[in-house]
Short mmCIF file of N, CA, C and O in Angstrom, two decimals:
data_model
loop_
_atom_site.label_atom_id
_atom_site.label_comp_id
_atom_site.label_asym_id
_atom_site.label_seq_id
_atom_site.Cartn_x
_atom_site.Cartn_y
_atom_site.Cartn_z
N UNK A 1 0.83 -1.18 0.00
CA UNK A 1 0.00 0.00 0.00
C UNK A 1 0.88 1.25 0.00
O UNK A 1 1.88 1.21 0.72
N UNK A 2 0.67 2.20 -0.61
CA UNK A 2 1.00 3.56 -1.08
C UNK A 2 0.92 4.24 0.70
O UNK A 2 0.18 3.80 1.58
N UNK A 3 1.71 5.15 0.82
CA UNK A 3 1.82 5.85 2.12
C UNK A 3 2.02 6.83 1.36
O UNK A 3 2.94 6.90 0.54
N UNK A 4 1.02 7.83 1.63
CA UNK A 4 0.80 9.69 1.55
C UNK A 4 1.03 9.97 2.88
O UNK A 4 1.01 9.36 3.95
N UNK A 5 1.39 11.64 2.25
CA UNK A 5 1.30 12.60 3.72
C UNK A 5 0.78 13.84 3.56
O UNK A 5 -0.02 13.53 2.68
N UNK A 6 0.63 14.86 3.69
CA UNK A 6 0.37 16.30 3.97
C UNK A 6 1.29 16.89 3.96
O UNK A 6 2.09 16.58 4.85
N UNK A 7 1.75 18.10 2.95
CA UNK A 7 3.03 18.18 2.98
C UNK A 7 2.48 20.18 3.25
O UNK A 7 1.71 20.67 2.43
N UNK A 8 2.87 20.82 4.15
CA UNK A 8 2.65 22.45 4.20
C UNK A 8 4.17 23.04 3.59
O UNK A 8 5.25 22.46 3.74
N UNK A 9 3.97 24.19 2.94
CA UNK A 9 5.97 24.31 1.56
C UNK A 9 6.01 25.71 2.58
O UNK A 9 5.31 25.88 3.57
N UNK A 10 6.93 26.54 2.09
CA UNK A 10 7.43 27.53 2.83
C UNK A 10 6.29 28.45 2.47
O UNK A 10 6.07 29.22 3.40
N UNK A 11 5.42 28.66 1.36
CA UNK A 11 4.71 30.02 1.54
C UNK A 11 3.55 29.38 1.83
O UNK A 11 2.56 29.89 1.31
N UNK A 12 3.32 28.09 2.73
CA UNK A 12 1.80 27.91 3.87
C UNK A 12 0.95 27.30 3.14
O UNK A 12 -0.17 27.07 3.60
N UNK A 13 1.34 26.88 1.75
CA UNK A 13 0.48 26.36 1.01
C UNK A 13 0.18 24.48 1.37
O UNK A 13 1.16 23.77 1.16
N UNK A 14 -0.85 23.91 1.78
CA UNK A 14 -1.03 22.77 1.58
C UNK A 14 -1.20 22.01 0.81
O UNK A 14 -1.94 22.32 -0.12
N UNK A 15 -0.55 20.62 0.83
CA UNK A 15 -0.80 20.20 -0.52
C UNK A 15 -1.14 18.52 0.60
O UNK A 15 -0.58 17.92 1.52
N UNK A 16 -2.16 18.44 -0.10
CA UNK A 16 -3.36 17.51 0.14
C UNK A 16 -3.40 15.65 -1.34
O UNK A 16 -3.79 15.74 -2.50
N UNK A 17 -3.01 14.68 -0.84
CA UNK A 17 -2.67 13.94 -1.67
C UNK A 17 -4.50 13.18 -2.21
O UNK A 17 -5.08 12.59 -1.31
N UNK A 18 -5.09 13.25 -3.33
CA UNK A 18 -6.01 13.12 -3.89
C UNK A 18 -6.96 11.66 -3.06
O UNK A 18 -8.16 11.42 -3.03
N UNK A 19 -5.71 10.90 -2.43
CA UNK A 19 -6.69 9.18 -2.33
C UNK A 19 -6.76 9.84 -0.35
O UNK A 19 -5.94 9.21 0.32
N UNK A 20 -7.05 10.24 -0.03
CA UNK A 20 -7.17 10.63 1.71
C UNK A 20 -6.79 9.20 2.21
O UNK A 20 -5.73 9.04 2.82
N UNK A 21 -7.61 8.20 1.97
CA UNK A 21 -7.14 6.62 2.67
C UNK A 21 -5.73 6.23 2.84
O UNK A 21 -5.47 5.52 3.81
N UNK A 22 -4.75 6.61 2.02
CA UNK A 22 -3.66 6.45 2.11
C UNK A 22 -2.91 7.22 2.63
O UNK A 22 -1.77 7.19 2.15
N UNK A 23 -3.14 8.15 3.71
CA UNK A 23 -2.24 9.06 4.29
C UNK A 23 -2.30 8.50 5.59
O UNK A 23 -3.32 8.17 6.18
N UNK A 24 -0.78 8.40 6.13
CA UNK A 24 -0.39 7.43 7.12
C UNK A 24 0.66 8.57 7.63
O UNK A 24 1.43 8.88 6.72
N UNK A 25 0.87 9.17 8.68
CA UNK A 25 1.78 9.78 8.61
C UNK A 25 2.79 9.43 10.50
O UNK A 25 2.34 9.02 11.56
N UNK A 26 3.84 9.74 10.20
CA UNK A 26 4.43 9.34 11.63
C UNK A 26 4.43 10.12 12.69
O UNK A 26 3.92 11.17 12.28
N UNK A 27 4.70 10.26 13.88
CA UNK A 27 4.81 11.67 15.06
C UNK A 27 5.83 12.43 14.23
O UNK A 27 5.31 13.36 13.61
N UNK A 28 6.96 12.30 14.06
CA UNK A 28 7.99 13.41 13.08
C UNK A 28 6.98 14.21 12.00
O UNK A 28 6.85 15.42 12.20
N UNK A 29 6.44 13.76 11.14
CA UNK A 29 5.67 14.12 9.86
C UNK A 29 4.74 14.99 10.40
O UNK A 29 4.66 16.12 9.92
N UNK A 30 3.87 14.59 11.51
CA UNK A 30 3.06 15.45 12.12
C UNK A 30 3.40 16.67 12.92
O UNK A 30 2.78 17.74 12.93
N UNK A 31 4.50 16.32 13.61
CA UNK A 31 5.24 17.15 13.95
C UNK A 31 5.74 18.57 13.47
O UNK A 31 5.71 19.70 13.95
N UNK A 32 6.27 17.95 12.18
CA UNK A 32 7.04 18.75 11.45
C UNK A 32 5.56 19.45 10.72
O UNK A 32 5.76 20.66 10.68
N UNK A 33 4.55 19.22 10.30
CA UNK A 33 3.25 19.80 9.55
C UNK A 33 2.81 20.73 10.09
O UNK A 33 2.27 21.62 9.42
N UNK A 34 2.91 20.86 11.80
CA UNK A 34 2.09 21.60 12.08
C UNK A 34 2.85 22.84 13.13
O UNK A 34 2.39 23.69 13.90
N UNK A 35 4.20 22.45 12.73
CA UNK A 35 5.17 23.10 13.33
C UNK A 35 5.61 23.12 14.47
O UNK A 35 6.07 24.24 14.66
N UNK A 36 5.76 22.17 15.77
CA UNK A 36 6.08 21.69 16.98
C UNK A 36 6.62 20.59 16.55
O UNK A 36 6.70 19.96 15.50
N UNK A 37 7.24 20.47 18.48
CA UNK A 37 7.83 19.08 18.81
C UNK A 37 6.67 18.28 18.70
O UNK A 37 5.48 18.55 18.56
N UNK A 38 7.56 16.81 18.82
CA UNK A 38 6.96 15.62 18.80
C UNK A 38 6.62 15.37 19.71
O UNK A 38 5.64 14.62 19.68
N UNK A 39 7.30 15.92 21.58
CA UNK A 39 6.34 15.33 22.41
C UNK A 39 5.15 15.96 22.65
O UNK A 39 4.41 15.37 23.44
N UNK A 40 4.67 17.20 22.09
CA UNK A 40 3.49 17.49 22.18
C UNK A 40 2.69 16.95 20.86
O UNK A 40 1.54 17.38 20.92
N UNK A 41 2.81 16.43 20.09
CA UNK A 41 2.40 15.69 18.90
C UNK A 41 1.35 14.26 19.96
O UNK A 41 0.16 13.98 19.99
N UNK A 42 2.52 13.71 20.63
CA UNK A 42 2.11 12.88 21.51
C UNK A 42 1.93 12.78 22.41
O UNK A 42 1.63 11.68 22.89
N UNK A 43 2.06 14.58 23.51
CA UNK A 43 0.36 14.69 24.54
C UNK A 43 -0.85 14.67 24.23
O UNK A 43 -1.80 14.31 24.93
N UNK A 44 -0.88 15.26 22.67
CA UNK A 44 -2.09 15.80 21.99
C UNK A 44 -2.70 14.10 21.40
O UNK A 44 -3.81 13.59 21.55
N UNK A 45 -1.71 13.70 20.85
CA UNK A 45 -2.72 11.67 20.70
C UNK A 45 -3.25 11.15 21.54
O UNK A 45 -4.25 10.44 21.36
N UNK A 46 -2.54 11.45 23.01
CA UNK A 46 -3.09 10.89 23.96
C UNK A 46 -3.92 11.30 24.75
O UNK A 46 -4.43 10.45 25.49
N UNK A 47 -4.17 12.11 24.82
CA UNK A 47 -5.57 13.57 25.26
C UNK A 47 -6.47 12.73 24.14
O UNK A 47 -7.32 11.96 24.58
N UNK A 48 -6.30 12.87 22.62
CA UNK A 48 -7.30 12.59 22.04
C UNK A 48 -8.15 11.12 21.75
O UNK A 48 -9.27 10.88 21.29
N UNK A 49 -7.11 10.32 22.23
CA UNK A 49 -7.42 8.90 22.96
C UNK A 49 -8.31 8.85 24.18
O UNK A 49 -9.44 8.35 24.21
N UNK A 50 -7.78 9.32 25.01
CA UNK A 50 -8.58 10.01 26.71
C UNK A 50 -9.67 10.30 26.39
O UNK A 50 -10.24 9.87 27.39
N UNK A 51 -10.65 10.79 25.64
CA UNK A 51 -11.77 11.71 25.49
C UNK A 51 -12.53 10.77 24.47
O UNK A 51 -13.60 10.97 23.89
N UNK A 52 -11.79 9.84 24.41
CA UNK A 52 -12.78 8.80 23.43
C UNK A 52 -13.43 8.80 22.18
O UNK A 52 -14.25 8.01 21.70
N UNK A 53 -12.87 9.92 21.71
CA UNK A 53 -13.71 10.34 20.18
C UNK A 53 -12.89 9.26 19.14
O UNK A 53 -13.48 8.63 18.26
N UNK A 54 -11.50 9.17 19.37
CA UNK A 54 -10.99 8.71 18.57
C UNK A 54 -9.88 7.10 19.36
O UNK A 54 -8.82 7.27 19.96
N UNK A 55 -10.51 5.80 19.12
CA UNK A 55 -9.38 4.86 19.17
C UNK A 55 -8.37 4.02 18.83
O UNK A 55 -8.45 3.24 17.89
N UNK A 56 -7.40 4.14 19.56
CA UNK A 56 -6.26 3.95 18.86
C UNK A 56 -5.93 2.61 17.98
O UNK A 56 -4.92 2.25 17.37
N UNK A 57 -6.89 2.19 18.11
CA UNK A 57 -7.04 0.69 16.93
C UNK A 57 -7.50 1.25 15.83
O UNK A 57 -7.11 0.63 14.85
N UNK A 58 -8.26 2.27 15.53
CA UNK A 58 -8.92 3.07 14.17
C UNK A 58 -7.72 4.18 14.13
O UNK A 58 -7.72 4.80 13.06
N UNK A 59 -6.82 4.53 14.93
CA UNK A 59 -5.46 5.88 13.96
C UNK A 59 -4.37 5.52 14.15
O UNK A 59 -3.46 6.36 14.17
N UNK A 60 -4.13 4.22 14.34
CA UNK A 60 -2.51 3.93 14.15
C UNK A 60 -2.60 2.45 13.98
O UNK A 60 -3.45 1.65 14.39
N UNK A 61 -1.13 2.21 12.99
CA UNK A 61 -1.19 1.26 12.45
C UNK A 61 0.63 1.02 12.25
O UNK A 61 1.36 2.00 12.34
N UNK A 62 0.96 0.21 12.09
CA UNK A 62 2.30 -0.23 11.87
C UNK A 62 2.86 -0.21 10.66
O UNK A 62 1.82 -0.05 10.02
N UNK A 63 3.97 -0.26 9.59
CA UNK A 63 4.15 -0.66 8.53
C UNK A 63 5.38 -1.10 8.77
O UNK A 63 6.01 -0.84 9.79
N UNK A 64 5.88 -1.96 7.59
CA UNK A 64 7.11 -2.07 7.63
C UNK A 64 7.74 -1.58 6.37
O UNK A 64 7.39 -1.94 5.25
N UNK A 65 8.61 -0.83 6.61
CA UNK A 65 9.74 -0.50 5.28
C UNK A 65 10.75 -1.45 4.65
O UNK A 65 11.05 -2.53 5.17
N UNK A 66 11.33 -0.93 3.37
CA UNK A 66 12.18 -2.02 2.78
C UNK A 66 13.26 -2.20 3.47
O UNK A 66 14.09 -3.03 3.11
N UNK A 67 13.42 -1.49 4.52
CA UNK A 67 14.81 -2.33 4.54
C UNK A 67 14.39 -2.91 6.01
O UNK A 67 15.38 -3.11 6.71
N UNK A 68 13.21 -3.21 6.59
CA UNK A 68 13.08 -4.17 7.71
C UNK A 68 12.55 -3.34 8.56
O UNK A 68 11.68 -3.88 9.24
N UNK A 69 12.76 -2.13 8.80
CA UNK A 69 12.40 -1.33 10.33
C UNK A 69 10.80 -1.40 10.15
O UNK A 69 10.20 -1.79 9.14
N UNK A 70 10.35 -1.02 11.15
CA UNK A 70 8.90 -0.65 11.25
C UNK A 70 8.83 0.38 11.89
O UNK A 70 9.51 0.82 12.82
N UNK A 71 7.55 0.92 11.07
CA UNK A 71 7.03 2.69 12.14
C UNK A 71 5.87 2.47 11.98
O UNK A 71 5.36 1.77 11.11
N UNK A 72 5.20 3.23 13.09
CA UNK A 72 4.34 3.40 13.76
C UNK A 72 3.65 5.08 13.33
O UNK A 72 3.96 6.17 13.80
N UNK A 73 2.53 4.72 12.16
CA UNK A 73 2.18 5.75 11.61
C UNK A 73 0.28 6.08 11.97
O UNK A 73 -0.49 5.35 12.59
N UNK A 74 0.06 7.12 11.46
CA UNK A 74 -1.27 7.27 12.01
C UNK A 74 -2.09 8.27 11.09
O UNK A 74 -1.55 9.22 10.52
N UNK A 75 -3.59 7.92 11.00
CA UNK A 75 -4.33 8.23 9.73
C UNK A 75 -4.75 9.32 9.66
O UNK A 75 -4.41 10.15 10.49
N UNK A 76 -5.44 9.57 8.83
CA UNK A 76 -5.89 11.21 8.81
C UNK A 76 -6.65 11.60 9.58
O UNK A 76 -6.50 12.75 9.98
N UNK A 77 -7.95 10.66 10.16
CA UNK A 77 -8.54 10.65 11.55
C UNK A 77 -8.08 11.46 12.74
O UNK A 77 -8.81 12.28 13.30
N UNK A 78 -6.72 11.17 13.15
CA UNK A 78 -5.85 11.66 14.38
C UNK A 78 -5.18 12.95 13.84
O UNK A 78 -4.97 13.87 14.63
N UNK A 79 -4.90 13.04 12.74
CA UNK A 79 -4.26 14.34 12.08
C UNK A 79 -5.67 15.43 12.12
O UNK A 79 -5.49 16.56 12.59
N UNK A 80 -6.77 15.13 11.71
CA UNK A 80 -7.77 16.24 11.55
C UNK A 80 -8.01 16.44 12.83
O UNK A 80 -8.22 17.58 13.25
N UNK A 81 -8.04 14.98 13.94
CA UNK A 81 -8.62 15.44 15.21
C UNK A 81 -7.51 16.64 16.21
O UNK A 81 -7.78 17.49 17.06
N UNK A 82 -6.03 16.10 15.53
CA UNK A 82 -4.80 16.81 16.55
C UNK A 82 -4.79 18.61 15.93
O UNK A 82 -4.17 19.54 16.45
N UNK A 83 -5.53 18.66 14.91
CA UNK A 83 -6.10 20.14 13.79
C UNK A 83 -6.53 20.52 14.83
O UNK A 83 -5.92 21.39 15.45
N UNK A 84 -7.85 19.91 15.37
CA UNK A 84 -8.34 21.34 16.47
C UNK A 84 -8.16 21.10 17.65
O UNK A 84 -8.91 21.32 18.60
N UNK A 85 -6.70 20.42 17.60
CA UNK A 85 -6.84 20.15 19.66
C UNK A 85 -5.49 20.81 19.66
O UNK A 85 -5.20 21.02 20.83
N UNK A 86 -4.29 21.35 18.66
CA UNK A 86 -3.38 21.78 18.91
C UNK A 86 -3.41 23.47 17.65
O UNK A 86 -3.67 23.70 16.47
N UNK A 87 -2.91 24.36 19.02
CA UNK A 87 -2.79 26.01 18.03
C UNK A 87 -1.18 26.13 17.20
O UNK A 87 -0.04 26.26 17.64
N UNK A 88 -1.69 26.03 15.99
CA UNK A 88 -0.14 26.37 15.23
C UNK A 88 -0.23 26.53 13.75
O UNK A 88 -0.83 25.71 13.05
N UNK A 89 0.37 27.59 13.29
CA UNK A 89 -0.02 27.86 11.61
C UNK A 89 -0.33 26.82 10.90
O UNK A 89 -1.35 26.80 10.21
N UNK A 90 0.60 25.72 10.99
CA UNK A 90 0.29 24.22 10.30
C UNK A 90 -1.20 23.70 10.56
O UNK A 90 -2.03 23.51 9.67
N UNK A 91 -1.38 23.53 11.80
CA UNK A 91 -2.82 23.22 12.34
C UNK A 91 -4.00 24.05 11.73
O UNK A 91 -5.11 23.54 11.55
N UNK A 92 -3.61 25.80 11.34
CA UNK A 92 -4.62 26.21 11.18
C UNK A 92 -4.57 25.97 9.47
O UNK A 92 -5.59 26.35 8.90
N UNK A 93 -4.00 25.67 9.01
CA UNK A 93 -3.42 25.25 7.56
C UNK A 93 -4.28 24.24 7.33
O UNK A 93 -4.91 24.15 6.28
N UNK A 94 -4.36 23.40 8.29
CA UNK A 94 -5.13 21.91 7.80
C UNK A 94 -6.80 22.12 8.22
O UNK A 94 -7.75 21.54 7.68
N UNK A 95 -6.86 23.09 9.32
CA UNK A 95 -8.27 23.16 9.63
C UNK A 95 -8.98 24.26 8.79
O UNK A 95 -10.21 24.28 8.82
N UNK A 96 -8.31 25.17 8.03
CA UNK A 96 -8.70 25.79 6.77
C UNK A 96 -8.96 25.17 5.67
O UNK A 96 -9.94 25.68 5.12
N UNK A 97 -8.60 24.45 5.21
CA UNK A 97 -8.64 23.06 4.21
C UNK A 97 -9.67 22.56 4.48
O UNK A 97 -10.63 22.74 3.74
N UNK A 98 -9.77 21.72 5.70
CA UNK A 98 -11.04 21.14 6.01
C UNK A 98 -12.46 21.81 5.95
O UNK A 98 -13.48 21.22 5.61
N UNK A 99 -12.39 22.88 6.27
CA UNK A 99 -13.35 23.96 6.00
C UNK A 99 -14.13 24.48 4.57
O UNK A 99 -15.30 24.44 4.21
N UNK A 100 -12.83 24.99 3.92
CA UNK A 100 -12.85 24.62 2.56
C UNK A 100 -13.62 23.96 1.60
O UNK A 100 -14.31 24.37 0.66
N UNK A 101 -13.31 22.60 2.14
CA UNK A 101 -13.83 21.31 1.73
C UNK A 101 -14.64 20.97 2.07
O UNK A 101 -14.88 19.88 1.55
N UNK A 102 -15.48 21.32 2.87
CA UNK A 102 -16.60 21.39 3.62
C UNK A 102 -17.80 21.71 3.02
O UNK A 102 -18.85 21.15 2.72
N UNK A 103 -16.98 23.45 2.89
CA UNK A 103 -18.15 24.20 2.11
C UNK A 103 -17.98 24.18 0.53
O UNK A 103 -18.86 24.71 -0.14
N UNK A 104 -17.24 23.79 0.11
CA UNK A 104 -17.30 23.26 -1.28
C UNK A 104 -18.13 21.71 -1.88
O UNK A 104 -18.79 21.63 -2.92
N UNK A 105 -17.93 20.89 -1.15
CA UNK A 105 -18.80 19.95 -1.05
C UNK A 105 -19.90 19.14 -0.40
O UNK A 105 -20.41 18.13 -0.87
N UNK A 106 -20.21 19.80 0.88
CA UNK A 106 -21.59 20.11 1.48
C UNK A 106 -22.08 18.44 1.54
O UNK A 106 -23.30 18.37 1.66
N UNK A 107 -21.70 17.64 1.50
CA UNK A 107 -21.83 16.07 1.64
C UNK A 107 -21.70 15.64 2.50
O UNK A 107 -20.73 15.88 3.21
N UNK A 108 -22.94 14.52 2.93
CA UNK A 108 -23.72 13.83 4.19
C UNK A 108 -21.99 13.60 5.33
O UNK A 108 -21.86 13.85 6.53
N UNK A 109 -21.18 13.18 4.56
CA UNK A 109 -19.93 12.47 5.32
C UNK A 109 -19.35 14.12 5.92
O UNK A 109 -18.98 14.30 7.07
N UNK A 110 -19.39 15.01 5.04
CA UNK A 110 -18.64 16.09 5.16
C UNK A 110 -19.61 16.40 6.79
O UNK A 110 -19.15 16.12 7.90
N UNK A 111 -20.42 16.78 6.64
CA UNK A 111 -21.28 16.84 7.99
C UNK A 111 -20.85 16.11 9.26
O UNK A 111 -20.41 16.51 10.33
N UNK A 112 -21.09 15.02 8.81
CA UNK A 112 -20.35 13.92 9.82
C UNK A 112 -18.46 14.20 10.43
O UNK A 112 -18.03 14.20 11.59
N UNK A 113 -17.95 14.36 9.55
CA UNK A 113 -16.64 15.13 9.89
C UNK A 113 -16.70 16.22 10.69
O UNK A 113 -16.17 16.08 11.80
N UNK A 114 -17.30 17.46 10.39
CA UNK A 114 -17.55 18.31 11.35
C UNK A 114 -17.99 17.90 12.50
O UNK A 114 -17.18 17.91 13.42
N UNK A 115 -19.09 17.53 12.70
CA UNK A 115 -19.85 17.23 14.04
C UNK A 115 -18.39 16.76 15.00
O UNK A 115 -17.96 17.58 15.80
N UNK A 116 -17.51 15.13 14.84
CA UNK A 116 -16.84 14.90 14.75
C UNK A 116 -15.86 15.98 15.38
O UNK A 116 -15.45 15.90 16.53
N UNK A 117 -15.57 16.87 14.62
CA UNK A 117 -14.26 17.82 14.90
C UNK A 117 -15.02 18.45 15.81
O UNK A 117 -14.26 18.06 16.69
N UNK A 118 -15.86 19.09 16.43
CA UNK A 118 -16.85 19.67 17.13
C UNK A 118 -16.91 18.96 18.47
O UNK A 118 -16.64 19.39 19.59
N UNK A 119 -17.26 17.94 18.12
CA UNK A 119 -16.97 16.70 19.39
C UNK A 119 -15.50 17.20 20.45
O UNK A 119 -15.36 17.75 21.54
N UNK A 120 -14.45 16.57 19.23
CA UNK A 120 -13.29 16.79 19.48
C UNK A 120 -12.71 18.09 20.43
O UNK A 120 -11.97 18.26 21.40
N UNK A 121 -13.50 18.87 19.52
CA UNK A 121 -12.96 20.58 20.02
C UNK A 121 -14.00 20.96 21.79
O UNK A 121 -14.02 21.84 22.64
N UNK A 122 -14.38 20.21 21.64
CA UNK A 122 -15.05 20.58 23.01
C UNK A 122 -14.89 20.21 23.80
O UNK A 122 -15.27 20.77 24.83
N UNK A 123 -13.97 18.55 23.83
CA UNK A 123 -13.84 17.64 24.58
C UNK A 123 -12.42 17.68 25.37
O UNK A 123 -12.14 17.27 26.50
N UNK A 124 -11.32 18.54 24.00
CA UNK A 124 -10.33 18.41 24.71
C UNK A 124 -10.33 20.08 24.58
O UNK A 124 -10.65 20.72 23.58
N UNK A 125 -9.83 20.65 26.00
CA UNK A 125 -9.49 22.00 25.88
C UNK A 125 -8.08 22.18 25.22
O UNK A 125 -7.52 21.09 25.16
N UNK A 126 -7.46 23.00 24.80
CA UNK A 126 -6.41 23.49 24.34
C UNK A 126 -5.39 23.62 25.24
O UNK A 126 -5.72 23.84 26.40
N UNK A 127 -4.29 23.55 24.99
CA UNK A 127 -2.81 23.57 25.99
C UNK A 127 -2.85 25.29 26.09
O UNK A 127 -1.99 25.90 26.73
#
């Protein structure tokens, strides 16, 4: 299987990979997206674990690479949910997007996503 990511370039622009299912991304990747360290990458997973909206059998998953190692990557689920539980240009980068996309395509799931992020945003307060 194909592994995407979310890539934000120097002038803030997002670039969003077309298949969403295939974006797997690691604590570094997330890290680095939304512009912080990694151990707040991974207070913010685990807050969003805590609050039950999201479990960790549905946003992380293992792979293994060619040359043997394995990482421990996690889906777009935990990336949109760590969007509104952590403040940072990257974050507001991805929760602009989502918005976006929202109101551009106005679809039953798109609804469901919000509510969802809504959940999220209420459940965990902000650092």
């Amino acid at each position: 299987m194909k592994r995407e990511i979310l890539l934000l370039d120097e002038n803030g622009t997002l670039f969003v990979p077309t298949d969403t299912n295939c974006i797997a991304m690691t604590e570094y990747e997330i890290a680095e997206l939304f512009g912080i360290i990694a151990p707040t990458v991974r207070a913010a997973i685990k807050a969003v674990y805590r609050c039950g909206v999201i479990r960790a059998e549905d946003a992380k998953r293992y792979l293994r690479r060619e040359n043997g190692n394995i990482i421990e990557v996690y889906s777009i689920e935990i990336i949109v949910a760590l969007a509104f539980r952590i403040n940072s240009f990257g974050a507001d980068k991805v929760r602009e997007y989502l918005f976006r996309t929202l109101r551009a395509n106005g679809t039953r799931s798109a609804v469901h996503l919000l509510l969802t992020c809504s959940r999220i945003a209420e459940a965990i307060p902000p650092n």
